[in-house]
Amino acid sequence: MEVCVHRRPAYLSPAKWAHSLLLSTLPWWAMAGELSSEWDWALSYEAAQSRQSVFTTTQYAHRSELNAMLDLQLAYHTQQGQWTSSFALYSDGLYLNNGERSVWWESRDSQWVVRELAWLGEWQVGDWLLDVSIGKLRLDWGVGYGYRPLDLFRPYRQNPVTLVAEEGTGVVSFSHYDLAGEWTLLFTDSSWSQMEQSALDEAAQQRGAGIRRYWLDDDHEWLWIAYYDDVRQGLIGGSVRTVFNEALSLHSSALWQHQSVGYQLPDSLFAPVAVEELGEAWQALVGVNWASESGHSLLAEYWYDSRAWSKRQWQQAMDRARMLTQQPNTEPLAASYAQGFEHANLVQHNLMLHWSWDSNAWMMWHGISAPQWLADVTPTLDILFSPEDGGVILTQWIRYQWIDTGQQSVELEFAARFLTGDSQSAYAQIEDKHMMVLNLKGRF
């Protein structure tokens, strides 16, 4: 049985009309003036070991695939302002192997994505000089490593191991700077998306307006925002970052919203999980970061998200799925409970421990000059723990900066992710038991 959600009517909204207008003007502004460009490319080979989940039946024990992305960033400068843009060609499934059959090109899915396209300029209003932004832009205001409550308009993935083509949102903003910081009045439309959307993403698409304040106060960095849109119907959020010394800093953020949407467990056993309104919601995060002169960096974070399923809800979902999978005609209903993994956070309470090592700083601290290649290696380790049900996600990265001339660069990255912990935890029900990823990234 399919999950039914209310979809927006397929008409050309003012925001999409403005987006089309920006696209139509591209040849005009690219014909003259100072045009700069940068190319980024990436190849990603991913291999995953699968396991049985209570929600779905795994057909293959392991799989591997090859993905690629090419990103073009253009900037055009004039006396009236600057056009900025980012276009990505993302190809998924260039190579696929499920253990029984391997194919090249047959299952590929390629898409051309306008990640950003906007005009940035200035507007004099009386004695005030305003910075103006109009178009499709990424707005990254949140603080945090594992999660950012103040990424309000599009939930960007934090620290992915595979390739991701993140998109911006439709924005019209006016910013004024004073001696302490910045005031911003903004209007946004998050429906400016070309990538395939989940039912939850479509239900969360919003149009609204708000005001943002950012300022510095000695060793404190403050931000607050008040915003109203047609989905959340009002929200208030804020963050603060405090630097105690060169080695130690503290950051925190919180958000309250009047309404929220999410996957709701049905009242009936024989009804699918569906997107519904959940009422008011809270998200909060606090973290501490410590760095040593020898290159070691440690971070600890805790965050809470009331929109995620609780331990009781996950247990109820697993109990129902076990009953539904006993009959072939109700197996699709059991699979609908796996949509709980599409929430921004899979569980309500989260603990993150992060470690990274700057080998170049370590060599300089100890006066070591060789081997030179060691200075280009950066290991990283993340441990995400769910204290409610004992689930653990462990991720390690090893990055090697192979080439870096300032204008051109090539980086090798190996990542391994293990989803483990208590067998009854939510993380243990994700199909991929562990995955290995080899990324090759470059810029020219």
XYZ file of C-alpha atoms in Angstrom:
444
model
C 0.000 0.000 0.000
C 1.318 3.417 -0.911
C 1.705 6.222 1.583
C -0.581 9.106 0.617
C 0.343 12.720 1.261
C -1.133 15.988 0.121
C 0.910 17.430 -2.752
C 1.046 21.025 -3.866
C -0.759 21.803 -7.133
C 1.458 21.806 -10.223
C 1.213 25.506 -11.093
C 3.964 28.025 -11.791
C 4.326 29.868 -8.491
C 5.847 33.367 -8.333
C 8.995 31.861 -6.830
C 9.376 29.351 -9.661
C 8.611 32.097 -12.190
C 11.426 34.182 -10.695
C 13.685 31.129 -10.854
C 12.894 30.690 -14.554
C 13.557 34.392 -15.121
C 16.998 34.094 -13.520
C 17.806 31.138 -15.733
C 16.692 33.032 -18.833
C 19.025 35.947 -18.030
C 22.102 33.741 -17.711
C 23.311 34.100 -21.337
C 23.025 37.920 -21.094
C 25.213 38.407 -18.066
C 27.699 35.749 -19.133
C 28.488 37.615 -22.364
C 30.380 40.517 -20.784
C 32.263 41.556 -17.683
C 34.561 39.706 -15.333
C 33.619 36.042 -15.192
C 35.393 33.588 -12.871
C 34.860 29.849 -12.685
C 35.863 26.816 -10.633
C 35.299 23.156 -11.385
C 34.942 20.468 -8.718
C 34.742 16.793 -9.563
C 34.335 13.622 -7.523
C 34.200 9.864 -8.005
C 32.813 7.666 -5.232
C 32.972 3.874 -4.974
C 30.717 2.482 -2.272
C 30.488 -1.092 -0.959
C 27.905 -2.068 1.663
C 27.142 -5.232 3.621
C 23.407 -5.748 4.113
C 21.465 -7.433 6.905
C 17.908 -8.436 7.637
C 15.692 -5.721 9.083
C 12.331 -6.138 10.772
C 10.914 -3.651 8.257
C 12.188 -4.991 4.925
C 13.570 -8.188 3.428
C 17.082 -7.908 2.030
C 17.452 -9.477 -1.414
C 21.247 -9.298 -1.623
C 23.930 -9.810 1.020
C 26.101 -7.013 -0.302
C 26.156 -4.363 -3.001
C 28.623 -1.964 -4.556
C 28.218 1.029 -6.835
C 30.123 3.850 -8.504
C 28.794 7.420 -8.459
C 30.173 10.676 -9.868
C 29.559 14.408 -9.627
C 30.814 17.410 -11.591
C 30.213 20.859 -10.126
C 30.698 24.197 -11.911
C 30.812 27.409 -9.867
C 30.465 30.682 -11.761
C 30.736 34.241 -10.491
C 30.162 37.365 -12.585
C 31.176 40.758 -11.163
C 29.789 44.114 -12.293
C 29.602 47.588 -10.806
C 25.951 46.898 -9.956
C 26.623 43.662 -8.082
C 27.590 40.038 -8.491
C 25.911 37.000 -9.989
C 26.858 33.755 -8.261
C 25.908 30.252 -9.335
C 26.672 26.580 -8.856
C 25.593 23.824 -11.253
C 26.066 20.116 -10.624
C 25.852 17.076 -12.866
C 25.209 14.120 -10.562
C 25.315 10.537 -11.875
C 24.172 7.694 -9.644
C 24.762 4.023 -10.422
C 27.429 4.244 -13.127
C 28.416 0.773 -11.958
C 26.294 -1.616 -9.901
C 27.098 -5.011 -8.403
C 24.692 -6.912 -6.147
C 26.767 -10.069 -5.785
C 24.877 -11.896 -8.524
C 25.122 -9.443 -11.404
C 27.294 -6.462 -12.269
C 26.448 -3.840 -14.895
C 27.987 -0.665 -16.292
C 25.834 2.329 -17.343
C 22.556 0.365 -17.604
C 21.140 1.568 -14.272
C 22.684 5.029 -14.176
C 20.549 7.996 -13.197
C 22.017 11.367 -14.184
C 20.598 14.744 -13.259
C 21.596 18.350 -13.914
C 20.983 20.412 -10.777
C 21.022 24.177 -10.283
C 22.410 24.244 -6.743
C 22.674 28.034 -6.520
C 21.827 30.937 -8.828
C 21.487 34.414 -7.327
C 22.284 38.106 -7.609
C 24.142 39.839 -4.762
C 24.246 43.625 -4.656
C 23.716 46.797 -2.622
C 20.793 49.180 -2.224
C 21.000 52.634 -0.654
C 17.858 53.509 1.357
C 18.312 56.925 2.947
C 21.287 56.654 5.291
C 21.162 52.861 5.258
C 23.226 50.718 2.902
C 21.572 47.334 2.426
C 23.140 44.137 1.097
C 20.590 42.477 -1.194
C 20.421 38.783 -2.175
C 17.869 37.482 -4.691
C 17.736 33.933 -6.057
C 18.540 30.383 -5.030
C 21.093 30.262 -2.195
C 22.320 28.030 0.616
C 21.660 29.528 4.036
C 23.977 27.952 6.636
C 23.302 29.660 9.947
C 23.343 26.736 12.325
C 26.127 25.947 14.781
C 27.046 22.360 15.518
C 28.934 19.444 14.024
C 26.558 16.484 14.205
C 23.319 18.461 13.851
C 22.300 22.087 13.286
C 18.852 23.087 14.587
C 19.046 26.468 12.831
C 19.365 25.051 9.305
C 15.750 26.134 8.918
C 15.017 26.036 5.221
C 16.643 22.835 4.001
C 17.978 20.023 6.239
C 21.547 19.702 4.945
C 23.236 16.398 5.702
C 26.080 16.688 8.169
C 29.314 14.815 7.401
C 28.065 12.413 4.694
C 30.389 9.645 3.524
C 28.917 9.514 0.005
C 28.388 12.213 -2.627
C 25.575 14.684 -1.996
C 24.383 17.480 -4.302
C 22.925 19.943 -1.799
C 20.594 22.632 -3.149
C 19.823 26.124 -1.986
C 16.428 27.642 -1.303
C 14.628 30.561 -2.915
C 15.678 33.730 -1.067
C 15.062 37.466 -1.097
C 17.010 39.097 1.749
C 18.055 42.573 2.869
C 20.932 42.921 5.357
C 22.149 45.985 7.258
C 25.429 46.053 9.194
C 26.010 48.127 12.323
C 28.965 48.368 14.695
C 27.915 45.242 16.616
C 26.658 42.917 13.899
C 23.989 42.380 11.264
C 20.206 42.683 10.826
C 18.557 40.626 8.055
C 15.005 40.693 6.698
C 14.351 37.642 4.539
C 11.694 35.906 2.473
C 12.193 32.270 1.456
C 10.591 29.530 -0.637
C 11.998 26.034 -0.045
C 10.098 24.477 -2.977
C 12.925 25.444 -5.379
C 14.196 21.882 -5.591
C 15.110 19.693 -8.554
C 16.293 16.593 -6.708
C 13.870 13.801 -5.894
C 12.007 14.537 -2.669
C 10.602 12.178 -0.040
C 7.019 12.521 1.145
C 8.307 14.259 4.282
C 10.424 16.716 2.281
C 7.449 17.641 0.116
C 5.185 18.137 3.120
C 7.814 20.374 4.765
C 8.216 22.711 1.782
C 7.404 26.190 3.072
C 7.073 29.831 2.080
C 7.579 32.500 4.692
C 9.325 35.582 6.032
C 11.369 36.477 9.083
C 14.036 38.585 10.719
C 17.513 37.572 11.883
C 19.986 39.267 14.222
C 23.679 38.389 14.478
C 26.186 40.171 16.711
C 29.492 39.823 18.569
C 29.921 40.617 22.255
C 33.502 40.182 23.481
C 34.121 36.417 23.347
C 30.478 35.573 22.558
C 28.921 35.147 19.120
C 25.108 35.476 19.205
C 22.324 34.792 16.727
C 18.542 34.808 16.986
C 15.798 34.472 14.390
C 12.022 34.859 14.320
C 10.274 33.396 11.290
C 6.759 32.607 10.066
C 5.796 30.278 7.206
C 2.778 28.338 5.979
C 3.968 24.997 7.455
C 5.528 25.719 10.851
C 3.298 28.762 11.465
C 5.882 30.540 13.570
C 9.267 29.713 15.067
C 11.871 31.302 17.313
C 15.476 30.151 17.516
C 18.878 31.247 18.676
C 22.476 30.205 19.159
C 25.569 31.306 21.057
C 29.215 30.409 20.663
C 31.701 31.257 23.426
C 35.474 31.130 23.012
C 37.232 30.709 26.374
C 40.761 30.529 24.986
C 42.646 29.262 21.951
C 41.968 25.661 22.961
C 38.431 25.627 24.389
C 35.046 26.801 23.082
C 31.371 26.127 23.826
C 28.412 26.285 21.431
C 24.670 25.820 21.831
C 21.458 26.437 19.907
C 17.727 25.948 20.407
C 14.597 26.177 18.270
C 10.871 26.182 19.009
C 8.254 25.890 16.259
C 4.487 26.132 16.562
C 3.743 23.318 14.097
C 5.758 20.444 12.639
C 5.259 17.560 10.219
C 6.604 14.037 10.426
C 5.833 10.365 9.978
C 3.173 9.313 12.452
C 2.465 5.773 13.639
C -1.090 4.836 12.572
C -3.815 3.903 15.041
C -4.640 0.754 13.069
C -2.262 -2.143 12.460
C -3.444 -2.352 8.849
C -2.790 1.282 7.917
C 0.507 2.613 6.549
C 2.774 5.140 8.201
C 1.923 8.583 6.795
C 3.085 12.188 7.035
C 0.929 14.148 9.475
C 1.026 17.332 11.520
C 2.672 16.705 14.901
C 2.038 19.995 16.685
C 4.728 22.099 18.327
C 8.322 20.871 18.356
C 11.617 21.572 20.121
C 15.217 21.061 19.080
C 18.241 21.901 21.213
C 21.985 21.285 21.031
C 24.989 21.918 23.271
C 28.602 21.102 22.511
C 32.170 21.708 23.631
C 35.276 21.750 21.454
C 38.904 21.373 22.578
C 41.999 21.627 20.381
C 45.647 21.062 21.276
C 48.752 22.672 19.840
C 49.878 19.232 18.683
C 46.970 18.991 16.227
C 44.407 16.931 18.149
C 40.808 18.179 18.157
C 38.046 16.735 20.355
C 34.357 17.609 20.242
C 31.420 16.366 22.312
C 27.796 17.225 21.520
C 24.352 16.374 22.824
C 21.167 17.264 20.984
C 17.451 16.623 21.323
C 14.773 16.585 18.613
C 11.153 16.101 19.666
C 10.098 15.361 16.055
C 12.053 12.087 15.989
C 10.511 8.829 17.171
C 11.052 7.944 20.823
C 12.280 4.557 22.057
C 8.665 3.531 22.740
C 7.587 4.495 19.211
C 10.463 2.594 17.611
C 9.641 -0.467 19.710
C 5.992 -0.232 18.669
C 7.044 0.085 15.018
C 9.263 -3.015 15.260
C 6.571 -5.059 17.029
C 4.008 -4.185 14.362
C 6.451 -4.877 11.523
C 7.161 -8.368 12.870
C 3.446 -9.152 12.839
C 2.886 -7.669 9.379
C 5.776 -9.543 7.735
C 4.217 -12.884 8.691
C 1.707 -12.469 5.841
C 2.840 -11.708 2.248
C -0.088 -9.357 1.588
C 0.800 -7.119 4.555
C 4.582 -6.918 3.986
C 4.291 -3.502 2.213
C 2.706 -2.125 5.394
C 5.727 -3.302 7.389
C 8.047 -1.546 4.930
C 6.205 1.749 5.470
C 7.568 1.857 9.046
C 11.089 2.210 7.617
C 10.120 5.763 6.641
C 10.972 6.713 10.214
C 14.594 6.681 9.013
C 13.836 9.720 6.805
C 13.504 12.102 9.756
C 16.291 14.641 10.261
C 17.209 12.689 13.417
C 16.385 8.999 13.803
C 16.126 9.154 17.607
C 15.222 11.945 20.015
C 18.336 11.904 22.220
C 21.771 11.918 20.567
C 25.382 11.964 21.803
C 28.261 12.661 19.415
C 31.995 12.295 20.035
C 34.351 13.567 17.339
C 38.143 13.365 17.056
C 40.420 14.612 14.299
C 44.177 14.994 13.983
C 46.037 17.687 12.057
C 49.249 15.816 11.297
C 50.896 18.939 9.868
C 50.423 20.776 13.183
C 51.723 17.715 15.050
C 54.891 17.616 12.920
C 55.513 21.337 13.415
C 54.917 21.037 17.179
C 57.455 18.234 17.494
C 59.900 19.706 14.968
C 59.552 16.801 12.536
C 60.271 17.577 8.882
C 59.931 14.136 7.281
C 58.186 12.256 5.839
C 56.417 15.094 4.022
C 53.453 12.970 2.912
C 52.426 12.500 6.551
C 51.615 16.220 6.806
C 48.912 15.711 4.154
C 47.082 12.924 6.042
C 44.059 13.783 8.221
C 42.336 10.994 10.202
C 38.885 11.569 11.712
C 36.634 9.481 13.957
C 32.946 10.024 14.807
C 30.901 8.057 17.350
C 27.147 8.711 17.393
C 25.399 7.081 20.368
C 21.696 6.751 21.123
C 21.418 6.655 24.944
C 17.750 5.589 24.866
C 18.164 2.268 23.047
C 21.933 1.685 22.893
C 22.408 2.155 19.148
C 25.819 3.195 17.808
C 27.015 4.577 14.466
C 30.797 4.652 14.145
C 32.401 6.458 11.196
C 36.061 6.903 10.371
C 37.693 8.956 7.616
C 41.262 9.051 6.363
C 41.948 11.921 3.958
C 45.124 12.397 1.957
C 45.776 15.672 0.124
C 47.571 14.250 -2.904
C 47.946 17.464 -4.944
C 47.441 21.089 -3.904
C 48.920 23.827 -6.095
C 46.511 26.542 -4.986
C 44.645 26.427 -8.300
C 44.370 22.656 -8.637
C 43.900 19.960 -6.013
C 43.268 16.232 -5.732
C 42.207 14.510 -2.501
C 41.861 10.825 -1.675
C 39.397 9.874 1.041
C 38.579 6.510 2.591
C 35.536 6.252 4.853
C 34.082 3.344 6.806
C 30.761 3.413 8.635
C 29.498 0.742 11.036
C 25.911 0.650 12.345
C 25.915 -1.412 15.499
C 24.947 -1.402 19.170
C 21.952 -3.071 20.800
C 20.154 -5.471 18.437
C 16.795 -3.869 19.323
C 17.986 -0.324 18.644
C 16.737 1.788 15.759
C 20.212 1.934 14.176
C 20.362 -1.882 14.132
C 17.287 -1.955 11.855
C 18.963 -0.010 9.035
C 19.629 -2.353 6.100
C 23.297 -1.421 5.680
C 25.242 -3.125 8.461
C 28.462 -1.433 7.402
C 29.758 0.393 4.359
C 33.143 1.272 2.897
C 33.561 4.274 0.615
C 36.525 5.412 -1.475
C 36.245 8.984 -2.755
C 38.485 10.753 -5.244
C 37.888 14.520 -5.299
C 39.509 17.332 -7.211
C 39.332 20.993 -8.232
C 40.609 22.884 -11.241
